[in-house]
mmCIF file of C-alpha atoms in Angstrom:
data_model
loop_
_atom_site.group_PDB
_atom_site.id
_atom_site.type_symbol
_atom_site.label_atom_id
_atom_site.label_comp_id
_atom_site.label_asym_id
_atom_site.label_seq_id
_atom_site.Cartn_x
_atom_site.Cartn_y
_atom_site.Cartn_z
ATOM 1 C CA MET E 903 83.684 118.280 59.362
ATOM 2 C CA THR E 904 82.519 117.065 62.744
ATOM 3 C CA ARG E 905 85.021 115.590 65.165
ATOM 4 C CA CYS E 906 84.078 112.502 67.143
ATOM 5 C CA ARG E 907 84.588 113.017 70.828
ATOM 6 C CA ARG E 908 85.828 109.995 72.702
ATOM 7 C CA ARG E 909 84.040 109.131 75.874
ATOM 8 C CA GLY E 910 86.093 109.175 79.049
ATOM 9 C CA SER E 911 87.180 105.735 80.224
ATOM 10 C CA PRO E 912 85.587 104.555 83.473
ATOM 11 C CA PRO E 913 87.918 104.671 86.458
ATOM 12 C CA ALA E 914 89.943 101.510 86.866
ATOM 13 C CA PRO E 915 88.759 99.270 89.741
ATOM 14 C CA PRO E 916 91.038 99.337 92.756
ATOM 15 C CA PRO E 917 93.410 96.411 93.218
ATOM 16 C CA PRO E 918 91.681 93.621 95.148
ATOM 17 C CA LEU E 919 93.308 94.336 98.504
ATOM 18 C CA GLU E 920 92.662 98.077 98.129
ATOM 19 C CA ASP E 921 88.936 97.345 98.300
ATOM 20 C CA ASP E 922 88.045 97.680 101.986
ATOM 21 C CA ASP E 923 84.970 95.467 101.760
ATOM 22 C CA LEU E 924 86.909 92.683 100.060
ATOM 23 C CA LEU E 925 89.755 93.051 102.564
ATOM 24 C CA ARG E 926 87.338 92.571 105.450
ATOM 25 C CA GLU E 927 85.882 89.469 103.791
ATOM 26 C CA ILE E 928 89.391 88.016 103.504
ATOM 27 C CA LEU E 929 90.316 88.852 107.102
ATOM 28 C CA LEU E 930 87.009 87.389 108.236
ATOM 29 C CA ARG E 931 88.169 83.946 107.123
ATOM 30 C CA ILE E 932 91.502 83.723 108.874
ATOM 31 C CA PRO E 933 91.596 81.297 111.851
ATOM 32 C CA PRO E 934 90.312 82.638 115.209
ATOM 33 C CA GLN E 935 93.605 81.880 116.964
ATOM 34 C CA PRO E 936 95.080 84.540 119.299
ATOM 35 C CA SER E 937 97.858 85.571 116.896
ATOM 36 C CA SER E 938 95.774 85.800 113.709
ATOM 37 C CA LEU E 939 94.413 89.352 113.867
ATOM 38 C CA PRO E 940 97.583 90.886 115.421
ATOM 39 C CA ARG E 941 99.686 89.416 112.619
ATOM 40 C CA ALA E 942 97.251 90.728 110.018
ATOM 41 C CA SER E 943 97.315 94.146 111.727
ATOM 42 C CA ALA E 944 101.084 94.287 111.331
ATOM 43 C CA VAL E 945 100.886 94.231 107.516
ATOM 44 C CA CYS E 946 99.999 97.914 107.114
ATOM 45 C CA LYS E 947 97.896 100.712 108.551
ATOM 46 C CA ARG E 948 94.847 99.869 106.409
ATOM 47 C CA TRP E 949 94.856 96.257 107.559
ATOM 48 C CA ARG E 950 95.211 97.349 111.161
ATOM 49 C CA CYS E 951 92.244 99.732 110.903
ATOM 50 C CA ALA E 952 90.116 96.930 109.486
ATOM 51 C CA ALA E 953 91.243 94.282 112.007
ATOM 52 C CA VAL E 954 90.725 96.374 115.154
ATOM 53 C CA ASP E 955 87.385 97.871 114.159
ATOM 54 C CA PRO E 956 84.809 96.767 116.814
ATOM 55 C CA LYS E 957 82.150 96.061 114.168
ATOM 56 C CA PHE E 958 84.575 93.832 112.279
ATOM 57 C CA THR E 959 85.615 92.061 115.499
ATOM 58 C CA ALA E 960 81.960 91.260 116.228
ATOM 59 C CA ARG E 961 81.508 89.905 112.680
ATOM 60 C CA PHE E 962 84.742 87.919 112.979
ATOM 61 C CA ARG E 963 83.541 86.154 116.129
ATOM 62 C CA ALA E 964 80.060 85.577 114.728
ATOM 63 C CA HIS E 965 81.562 84.071 111.568
ATOM 64 C CA HIS E 966 83.643 81.550 113.507
ATOM 65 C CA GLY E 967 80.979 80.827 116.121
ATOM 66 C CA LYS E 968 82.933 78.624 118.507
ATOM 67 C CA PRO E 969 85.920 80.243 120.253
ATOM 68 C CA PRO E 970 89.249 78.388 120.248
ATOM 69 C CA LEU E 971 90.434 76.213 123.111
ATOM 70 C CA LEU E 972 93.148 78.249 124.855
ATOM 71 C CA GLY E 973 93.934 75.689 127.545
ATOM 72 C CA PHE E 974 92.710 74.142 130.772
ATOM 73 C CA PHE E 975 92.289 75.411 134.314
ATOM 74 C CA GLN E 976 93.056 72.954 137.089
ATOM 75 C CA ARG E 977 93.305 73.069 140.877
ATOM 76 C CA ARG E 978 96.682 72.123 142.299
ATOM 77 C CA ASP E 979 98.272 72.334 145.727
ATOM 78 C CA ASP E 980 99.571 75.812 144.922
ATOM 79 C CA GLY E 981 96.209 77.110 143.731
ATOM 80 C CA ILE E 982 94.179 77.262 140.516
ATOM 81 C CA VAL E 983 96.482 77.411 137.512
ATOM 82 C CA PHE E 984 96.102 77.719 133.757
ATOM 83 C CA ALA E 985 97.793 75.208 131.435
ATOM 84 C CA PRO E 986 97.982 76.399 127.794
ATOM 85 C CA VAL E 987 97.589 73.926 124.928
ATOM 86 C CA LEU E 988 98.329 76.068 121.866
ATOM 87 C CA ALA E 989 101.771 76.221 120.303
ATOM 88 C CA ALA E 990 103.638 79.460 119.622
ATOM 89 C CA PRO E 991 102.749 82.076 118.503
ATOM 90 C CA ASP E 992 99.229 81.353 119.798
ATOM 91 C CA CYS E 993 100.244 80.068 123.233
ATOM 92 C CA VAL E 994 98.794 82.191 126.053
ATOM 93 C CA PRO E 995 101.285 82.390 128.958
ATOM 94 C CA PRO E 996 99.895 80.908 132.214
ATOM 95 C CA GLU E 997 100.581 84.112 134.118
ATOM 96 C CA ARG E 998 98.423 86.079 131.629
ATOM 97 C CA LEU E 999 95.325 84.164 132.794
ATOM 98 C CA ASP E 1000 96.252 83.936 136.466
ATOM 99 C CA LEU E 1001 93.022 84.221 138.478
ATOM 100 C CA ARG E 1002 94.967 85.678 141.426
ATOM 101 C CA ILE E 1003 92.484 84.284 143.928
ATOM 102 C CA ARG E 1004 93.592 84.287 147.569
ATOM 103 C CA VAL E 1005 90.947 82.693 149.762
ATOM 104 C CA ALA E 1006 91.319 83.284 153.499
ATOM 105 C CA ASP E 1007 95.106 83.290 152.981
ATOM 106 C CA SER E 1008 94.894 79.680 151.788
ATOM 107 C CA GLU E 1009 94.415 78.776 148.141
ATOM 108 C CA SER E 1010 93.551 75.223 149.150
ATOM 109 C CA GLU E 1011 90.121 76.618 150.057
ATOM 110 C CA ALA E 1012 89.430 77.560 146.444
ATOM 111 C CA HIS E 1013 87.456 74.876 144.603
ATOM 112 C CA LEU E 1014 87.335 75.097 140.833
ATOM 113 C CA LEU E 1015 83.785 74.334 139.656
ATOM 114 C CA GLY E 1016 83.872 75.020 135.931
ATOM 115 C CA CYS E 1017 84.495 77.201 132.889
ATOM 116 C CA ARG E 1018 82.037 78.297 130.220
ATOM 117 C CA HIS E 1019 81.476 81.184 127.813
ATOM 118 C CA GLY E 1020 84.774 82.844 128.722
ATOM 119 C CA ARG E 1021 84.200 82.804 132.492
ATOM 120 C CA VAL E 1022 85.551 80.650 135.345
ATOM 121 C CA LEU E 1023 83.549 79.654 138.437
ATOM 122 C CA VAL E 1024 85.335 79.159 141.769
ATOM 123 C CA PHE E 1025 83.853 78.252 145.168
ATOM 124 C CA ASP E 1026 85.440 80.083 148.106
ATOM 125 C CA VAL E 1027 84.696 77.621 150.912
ATOM 126 C CA ALA E 1028 85.954 79.783 153.779
ATOM 127 C CA ARG E 1029 83.819 82.779 152.813
ATOM 128 C CA ALA E 1030 80.907 80.716 151.450
ATOM 129 C CA GLU E 1031 81.005 82.641 148.187
ATOM 130 C CA VAL E 1032 81.202 81.802 144.528
ATOM 131 C CA VAL E 1033 83.633 83.865 142.479
ATOM 132 C CA VAL E 1034 82.828 84.487 138.821
ATOM 133 C CA CYS E 1035 86.083 85.343 137.046
ATOM 134 C CA ASP E 1036 86.845 86.738 133.620
ATOM 135 C CA PRO E 1037 90.489 85.696 133.126
ATOM 136 C CA ILE E 1038 90.911 87.923 130.052
ATOM 137 C CA THR E 1039 89.988 91.192 131.781
ATOM 138 C CA GLY E 1040 90.840 90.140 135.344
ATOM 139 C CA GLU E 1041 87.364 91.122 136.558
ATOM 140 C CA GLN E 1042 85.819 89.120 139.403
ATOM 141 C CA ARG E 1043 82.400 89.118 141.011
ATOM 142 C CA ARG E 1044 81.762 87.527 144.394
ATOM 143 C CA VAL E 1045 78.328 86.228 145.394
ATOM 144 C CA ALA E 1046 77.374 84.747 148.780
ATOM 145 C CA VAL E 1047 75.864 81.272 148.389
ATOM 146 C CA PRO E 1048 72.528 80.199 149.968
ATOM 147 C CA PRO E 1049 72.888 78.759 153.516
ATOM 148 C CA GLU E 1050 72.197 75.186 152.322
ATOM 149 C CA PHE E 1051 75.349 75.239 150.175
ATOM 150 C CA LYS E 1052 77.777 76.293 152.906
ATOM 151 C CA THR E 1053 78.669 72.742 153.940
ATOM 152 C CA GLY E 1054 79.252 69.527 152.032
ATOM 153 C CA GLN E 1055 80.427 68.922 148.499
ATOM 154 C CA VAL E 1056 79.123 71.492 146.040
ATOM 155 C CA ASN E 1057 79.383 71.621 142.279
ATOM 156 C CA GLY E 1058 78.156 74.199 139.826
ATOM 157 C CA ALA E 1059 78.303 75.911 136.468
ATOM 158 C CA VAL E 1060 78.450 79.419 135.063
ATOM 159 C CA LEU E 1061 76.910 80.368 131.733
ATOM 160 C CA CYS E 1062 76.117 83.458 129.705
ATOM 161 C CA ALA E 1063 72.500 84.620 130.005
ATOM 162 C CA ASP E 1064 72.491 86.661 126.784
ATOM 163 C CA ARG E 1065 70.056 85.073 124.318
ATOM 164 C CA GLY E 1066 70.029 87.994 121.904
ATOM 165 C CA GLN E 1067 70.021 87.260 118.205
ATOM 166 C CA GLY E 1068 73.547 87.260 116.838
ATOM 167 C CA HIS E 1069 75.227 86.971 120.239
ATOM 168 C CA VAL E 1070 78.317 84.753 120.138
ATOM 169 C CA HIS E 1071 79.511 83.055 123.310
ATOM 170 C CA GLY E 1072 83.187 83.281 124.109
ATOM 171 C CA GLY E 1073 83.447 87.034 124.359
ATOM 172 C CA CYS E 1074 80.640 87.577 126.868
ATOM 173 C CA ARG E 1075 82.483 90.064 129.032
ATOM 174 C CA SER E 1076 79.678 92.586 129.391
ATOM 175 C CA SER E 1077 76.818 90.094 129.159
ATOM 176 C CA PRO E 1078 74.671 88.972 132.103
ATOM 177 C CA PHE E 1079 75.335 85.513 133.478
ATOM 178 C CA LYS E 1080 73.791 82.751 135.552
ATOM 179 C CA VAL E 1081 75.324 80.492 138.182
ATOM 180 C CA VAL E 1082 73.794 77.084 138.893
ATOM 181 C CA LEU E 1083 74.854 75.282 142.084
ATOM 182 C CA VAL E 1084 74.067 71.641 142.878
ATOM 183 C CA PHE E 1085 74.391 69.879 146.212
ATOM 184 C CA MET E 1086 73.417 66.577 147.878
ATOM 185 C CA ARG E 1087 71.346 67.249 151.009
ATOM 186 C CA SER E 1088 72.594 64.903 153.741
ATOM 187 C CA HIS E 1089 69.484 64.277 155.859
ATOM 188 C CA ASP E 1090 67.301 62.967 153.004
ATOM 189 C CA HIS E 1091 69.886 62.207 150.276
ATOM 190 C CA ARG E 1092 68.072 64.496 147.882
ATOM 191 C CA PRO E 1093 70.007 66.529 145.280
ATOM 192 C CA LEU E 1094 69.283 70.261 145.267
ATOM 193 C CA ALA E 1095 69.875 73.002 142.701
ATOM 194 C CA CYS E 1096 69.712 76.775 142.932
ATOM 195 C CA VAL E 1097 70.137 79.448 140.243
ATOM 196 C CA TYR E 1098 71.696 82.911 140.604
ATOM 197 C CA SER E 1099 71.017 85.680 138.064
ATOM 198 C CA SER E 1100 73.412 88.602 137.701
ATOM 199 C CA GLU E 1101 70.577 90.655 136.205
ATOM 200 C CA THR E 1102 68.558 90.564 139.439
ATOM 201 C CA ASP E 1103 71.501 89.847 141.797
ATOM 202 C CA THR E 1104 69.396 87.197 143.553
ATOM 203 C CA TRP E 1105 69.242 83.431 144.044
ATOM 204 C CA GLY E 1106 66.080 81.589 143.080
ATOM 205 C CA HIS E 1107 64.265 79.029 145.196
ATOM 206 C CA LEU E 1108 65.751 75.610 145.995
ATOM 207 C CA ILE E 1109 64.937 72.955 143.402
ATOM 208 C CA PRO E 1110 65.058 69.315 144.629
ATOM 209 C CA THR E 1111 64.725 66.070 142.724
ATOM 210 C CA GLU E 1112 61.421 64.212 143.068
ATOM 211 C CA ALA E 1113 63.076 61.198 144.709
ATOM 212 C CA PRO E 1114 66.104 60.794 147.012
ATOM 213 C CA HIS E 1115 69.296 59.242 145.701
ATOM 214 C CA PRO E 1116 71.013 57.557 148.686
ATOM 215 C CA GLY E 1117 74.604 56.430 148.446
ATOM 216 C CA SER E 1118 75.675 59.159 146.028
ATOM 217 C CA ALA E 1119 77.241 62.594 146.265
ATOM 218 C CA CYS E 1120 77.936 65.510 143.983
ATOM 219 C CA CYS E 1121 81.253 65.033 142.261
ATOM 220 C CA GLY E 1122 82.969 68.222 143.431
ATOM 221 C CA GLY E 1123 85.162 69.736 140.742
ATOM 222 C CA ALA E 1124 83.815 67.524 137.951
ATOM 223 C CA GLN E 1125 83.134 69.440 134.761
ATOM 224 C CA SER E 1126 79.559 69.940 133.578
ATOM 225 C CA ILE E 1127 78.382 69.955 129.979
ATOM 226 C CA LEU E 1128 75.589 72.031 128.426
ATOM 227 C CA ILE E 1129 73.392 70.484 125.719
ATOM 228 C CA GLY E 1130 70.667 72.779 124.488
ATOM 229 C CA ASN E 1131 69.502 74.425 127.677
ATOM 230 C CA VAL E 1132 70.195 71.448 129.963
ATOM 231 C CA LEU E 1133 73.204 71.073 132.265
ATOM 232 C CA TYR E 1134 74.680 67.713 133.275
ATOM 233 C CA TRP E 1135 77.066 66.726 136.109
ATOM 234 C CA PRO E 1136 78.348 63.294 137.176
ATOM 235 C CA LEU E 1137 77.497 61.820 140.575
ATOM 236 C CA LYS E 1138 79.870 59.581 142.508
ATOM 237 C CA HIS E 1139 80.160 56.890 145.212
ATOM 238 C CA ALA E 1140 77.850 53.884 145.588
ATOM 239 C CA LYS E 1141 75.361 54.821 142.870
ATOM 240 C CA TYR E 1142 76.989 56.561 139.964
ATOM 241 C CA GLY E 1143 74.590 58.647 137.938
ATOM 242 C CA ILE E 1144 74.204 61.958 136.135
ATOM 243 C CA LEU E 1145 72.491 65.065 137.485
ATOM 244 C CA GLN E 1146 70.326 66.777 134.883
ATOM 245 C CA PHE E 1147 69.166 70.369 135.351
ATOM 246 C CA ASP E 1148 66.768 71.855 132.796
ATOM 247 C CA LEU E 1149 67.154 75.631 132.790
ATOM 248 C CA ASP E 1150 63.864 76.204 130.966
ATOM 249 C CA ARG E 1151 61.729 73.921 133.135
ATOM 250 C CA GLN E 1152 63.742 74.664 136.291
ATOM 251 C CA SER E 1153 63.752 70.956 137.133
ATOM 252 C CA LEU E 1154 66.406 68.626 138.559
ATOM 253 C CA ASP E 1155 66.570 64.887 137.828
ATOM 254 C CA VAL E 1156 68.982 61.968 138.166
ATOM 255 C CA ILE E 1157 69.799 59.766 135.170
ATOM 256 C CA GLU E 1158 71.013 56.225 135.771
ATOM 257 C CA THR E 1159 74.165 55.208 133.939
ATOM 258 C CA PRO E 1160 75.347 51.937 132.353
ATOM 259 C CA LEU E 1161 77.345 49.351 134.243
ATOM 260 C CA GLY E 1162 81.092 49.816 134.289
ATOM 261 C CA MET E 1163 81.180 53.209 136.009
ATOM 262 C CA ASN E 1164 82.465 51.810 139.281
ATOM 263 C CA VAL E 1165 85.925 53.357 139.224
ATOM 264 C CA PRO E 1166 86.515 57.089 139.852
ATOM 265 C CA ARG E 1167 87.920 59.005 136.897
ATOM 266 C CA ASN E 1168 87.269 56.170 134.451
ATOM 267 C CA HIS E 1169 84.268 57.901 132.856
ATOM 268 C CA ASP E 1170 83.046 61.297 131.738
ATOM 269 C CA ILE E 1171 79.858 62.749 130.305
ATOM 270 C CA VAL E 1172 80.198 64.028 126.737
ATOM 271 C CA GLN E 1173 78.075 65.236 123.856
ATOM 272 C CA ALA E 1174 77.328 62.451 121.383
ATOM 273 C CA GLU E 1175 77.769 62.920 117.644
ATOM 274 C CA ASP E 1176 74.050 63.552 117.087
ATOM 275 C CA GLY E 1177 73.992 66.259 119.790
ATOM 276 C CA THR E 1178 72.465 64.099 122.533
ATOM 277 C CA LEU E 1179 73.895 63.107 125.913
ATOM 278 C CA GLY E 1180 76.823 60.733 125.696
ATOM 279 C CA LEU E 1181 79.227 58.942 127.987
ATOM 280 C CA THR E 1182 82.816 57.722 127.674
ATOM 281 C CA ILE E 1183 84.066 54.852 129.813
ATOM 282 C CA LEU E 1184 87.764 54.033 130.005
ATOM 283 C CA SER E 1185 88.159 50.305 130.641
ATOM 284 C CA HIS E 1186 91.346 49.556 132.572
ATOM 285 C CA HIS E 1187 90.823 45.823 132.150
ATOM 286 C CA TYR E 1188 90.262 45.773 128.391
ATOM 287 C CA HIS E 1189 92.352 48.873 127.585
ATOM 288 C CA ASN E 1190 89.677 50.435 125.442
ATOM 289 C CA ILE E 1191 87.308 53.406 125.412
ATOM 290 C CA GLN E 1192 83.576 52.766 125.195
ATOM 291 C CA MET E 1193 81.314 55.481 123.803
ATOM 292 C CA TRP E 1194 77.694 55.347 124.982
ATOM 293 C CA GLN E 1195 74.742 57.381 123.762
ATOM 294 C CA ARG E 1196 71.377 58.059 125.403
ATOM 295 C CA LYS E 1197 68.588 57.225 122.954
ATOM 296 C CA VAL E 1198 64.826 57.677 123.262
ATOM 297 C CA ASN E 1199 62.762 54.894 121.673
ATOM 298 C CA CYS E 1200 59.346 55.174 120.004
ATOM 299 C CA GLN E 1201 57.636 54.670 123.380
ATOM 300 C CA GLY E 1202 59.488 57.668 124.777
ATOM 301 C CA VAL E 1203 61.736 55.562 127.021
ATOM 302 C CA ALA E 1204 65.382 56.659 127.231
ATOM 303 C CA THR E 1205 68.080 53.981 127.323
ATOM 304 C CA TRP E 1206 71.851 53.844 126.979
ATOM 305 C CA VAL E 1207 73.202 52.399 123.727
ATOM 306 C CA LEU E 1208 76.842 51.464 123.126
ATOM 307 C CA TRP E 1209 77.701 53.088 119.814
ATOM 308 C CA LYS E 1210 81.489 52.749 119.552
ATOM 309 C CA THR E 1211 84.412 50.935 121.184
ATOM 310 C CA THR E 1212 87.995 51.945 120.405
ATOM 311 C CA GLU E 1213 91.033 49.982 121.507
ATOM 312 C CA MET E 1214 93.702 52.124 123.146
ATOM 313 C CA HIS E 1215 96.351 50.923 120.686
ATOM 314 C CA ASP E 1216 94.151 52.193 117.808
ATOM 315 C CA ILE E 1217 94.257 55.804 119.052
ATOM 316 C CA LEU E 1218 96.838 57.558 116.883
ATOM 317 C CA GLY E 1219 99.559 59.386 118.787
ATOM 318 C CA LEU E 1220 99.357 57.529 122.103
ATOM 319 C CA SER E 1221 102.354 55.779 123.634
ATOM 320 C CA PRO E 1222 102.768 52.111 122.593
ATOM 321 C CA PRO E 1223 100.499 49.787 124.635
ATOM 322 C CA THR E 1224 103.458 48.119 126.379
ATOM 323 C CA GLU E 1225 104.619 51.471 127.768
ATOM 324 C CA VAL E 1226 101.113 52.391 128.957
ATOM 325 C CA VAL E 1227 100.674 49.059 130.744
ATOM 326 C CA LYS E 1228 104.078 49.445 132.368
ATOM 327 C CA ARG E 1229 103.203 52.928 133.666
ATOM 328 C CA GLY E 1230 99.881 51.715 134.991
ATOM 329 C CA VAL E 1231 97.699 54.751 135.728
ATOM 330 C CA GLU E 1232 95.010 55.569 133.137
ATOM 331 C CA LEU E 1233 92.517 58.337 133.924
ATOM 332 C CA ILE E 1234 90.126 60.735 132.204
ATOM 333 C CA LEU E 1235 90.970 64.265 133.340
ATOM 334 C CA GLY E 1236 88.586 66.431 131.324
ATOM 335 C CA TYR E 1237 86.581 67.131 128.202
ATOM 336 C CA ASP E 1238 86.368 70.025 125.742
ATOM 337 C CA GLN E 1239 82.788 70.034 124.483
ATOM 338 C CA ASP E 1240 83.311 72.540 121.647
ATOM 339 C CA ALA E 1241 85.996 70.444 119.953
ATOM 340 C CA ASN E 1242 84.738 67.064 121.258
ATOM 341 C CA GLU E 1243 88.148 66.301 122.752
ATOM 342 C CA MET E 1244 88.999 64.352 125.902
ATOM 343 C CA LEU E 1245 92.027 64.637 128.189
ATOM 344 C CA LEU E 1246 93.688 61.332 129.054
ATOM 345 C CA TYR E 1247 96.297 60.849 131.763
ATOM 346 C CA LEU E 1248 98.542 57.869 131.023
ATOM 347 C CA GLY E 1249 101.154 57.299 133.695
ATOM 348 C CA GLY E 1250 102.575 60.796 133.908
ATOM 349 C CA THR E 1251 101.678 62.079 130.430
ATOM 350 C CA VAL E 1252 98.574 64.052 129.458
ATOM 351 C CA TYR E 1253 97.156 63.567 125.955
ATOM 352 C CA ILE E 1254 94.239 65.255 124.214
ATOM 353 C CA VAL E 1255 92.146 62.858 122.114
ATOM 354 C CA GLN E 1256 89.691 63.887 119.390
ATOM 355 C CA LEU E 1257 86.766 61.534 119.986
ATOM 356 C CA LYS E 1258 85.505 61.399 116.392
ATOM 357 C CA SER E 1259 88.813 60.802 114.612
ATOM 358 C CA MET E 1260 90.464 59.124 117.625
ATOM 359 C CA GLN E 1261 93.677 61.017 116.935
ATOM 360 C CA SER E 1262 95.688 62.367 119.846
ATOM 361 C CA ARG E 1263 98.572 64.638 120.649
ATOM 362 C CA LYS E 1264 100.773 64.895 123.688
ATOM 363 C CA LEU E 1265 100.244 68.008 125.812
ATOM 364 C CA TRP E 1266 102.557 67.807 128.810
ATOM 365 C CA GLU E 1267 104.224 65.616 131.427
ATOM 366 C CA SER E 1268 102.678 65.912 134.884
ATOM 367 C CA GLN E 1269 102.349 64.211 138.247
ATOM 368 C CA HIS E 1270 99.279 66.326 139.110
ATOM 369 C CA VAL E 1271 96.256 64.067 138.699
ATOM 370 C CA THR E 1272 93.504 66.671 138.944
ATOM 371 C CA ALA E 1273 90.381 67.477 136.965
ATOM 372 C CA CYS E 1274 90.969 69.840 134.040
ATOM 373 C CA HIS E 1275 88.364 72.375 132.899
ATOM 374 C CA SER E 1276 88.566 73.538 129.292
ATOM 375 C CA PHE E 1277 88.759 77.294 128.746
ATOM 376 C CA ASN E 1278 87.518 78.459 125.351
ATOM 377 C CA SER E 1279 87.567 82.148 124.519
ATOM 378 C CA PHE E 1280 88.297 84.642 121.780
ATOM 379 C CA TYR E 1281 91.474 86.395 122.810
ATOM 380 C CA THR E 1282 93.802 88.917 121.217
ATOM 381 C CA PRO E 1283 97.142 89.700 122.897
ATOM 382 C CA GLY E 1284 96.981 93.144 124.434
ATOM 383 C CA GLU E 1285 93.333 92.879 125.501
#
C-alpha cells in the first residue's frame, strides 16, 4: 500500500505592517507636516528605520510635491523674524529659524527681499551684499552685488537652479541657486535686472527694459511670485505696474495694471486659478476683494479681466464687518503661492485667507504692519 505524502503548506504571508514595502507605502501617504515622520518613527524600531531612510525621505517629498507652509518671515524694528502659522505639534519655534543676521551692528540695515524653495534672500545695505540663507541648516552665503545696485531701492528673488528630473523644491539645501535683483535706474527711469548663479559664482550682464517707466520705483520688500519660469514683482508710486522677468529669455518688461491700484498695500500679485498671472485688489471703499486675471485674446493681446469679487462679510472666519470698519486699517501683507492664500491685516489682527474657498483663520494679533514672506519647506525636528 502506497502512502500519500502531503505537500508542505506555503509559508503564511507576513501581517500587513510586517511587510516593509507595504509599510513604506503607508508612511508615504501621511501628511508632510513637521511632526508626521517623527511620530511615526516613535512607533517601533522598524518604523523608525523606514521613516529615516534617505531614499524613503526623497520619495516622501516627491510624493507630496509642495512643501508645507511653516510660517512667514517679516522685517521688524528688531530685525528679521519668523512667525509660525502651524499649531502644535507642528509649530516651528521662531528661535529655531532665527537667521541671526547682524548687519554692520544694525539690523535695520537688513532688507528682506524674499523666500523661495527653502531659502531666504536678504539685502545687506551697509556691505552691499545679498545674503542667501537656509534657515533649516543655518547656512548662509554672502555675495557682493553689482555696483549699480548699491544705492536706491532694490528688490529681488532667490530660486533653486536644479532642473533635474524628479527634483522636488523645498529641500534644496545642496542644490545650486540663482539670485535675481531688480532696480529702477534713476537717471533714465529704466528698470534693470541682473542674475547671479551659484554654479559659476558670477553675475550676468545688466538687463534693462526696452522703454523707461518714469514715476515708478521698485517696491522694496514686496514679495515676488514665480509662474513657470517667469518672475513678477509689483512697482509703486505714480504708475503702479508689474515687473516681469523671463528667466529663459533673459528679458525684463513692465506690465500695466488695472485701475484701482492707487493705494499702497491694497493689492498684490497672485497666481490665478488657471495658472496665469493674477491680481488681488482690496477695496477700502466697497469693503470687497477683487480678483483679476491676465488673459490673452485670439489676436495675442493681453488684457486684465475681472473674474471674481468677494464681499468682506462673505469671507468665513473674519471679524464681523462692524468691527472691521471700527478698527479702520485694512491691508494685504503677503501671499503664499503654493497654497493660494493671502495675509490680511484688519486693524491689529492678521488673518490668512484661502482665495479659492474664501475661508479664513486668525493667525495673530500684531501692531507690526510689515510685508510678510511665506516660508515653505520640508522640515523634520532635529534636522
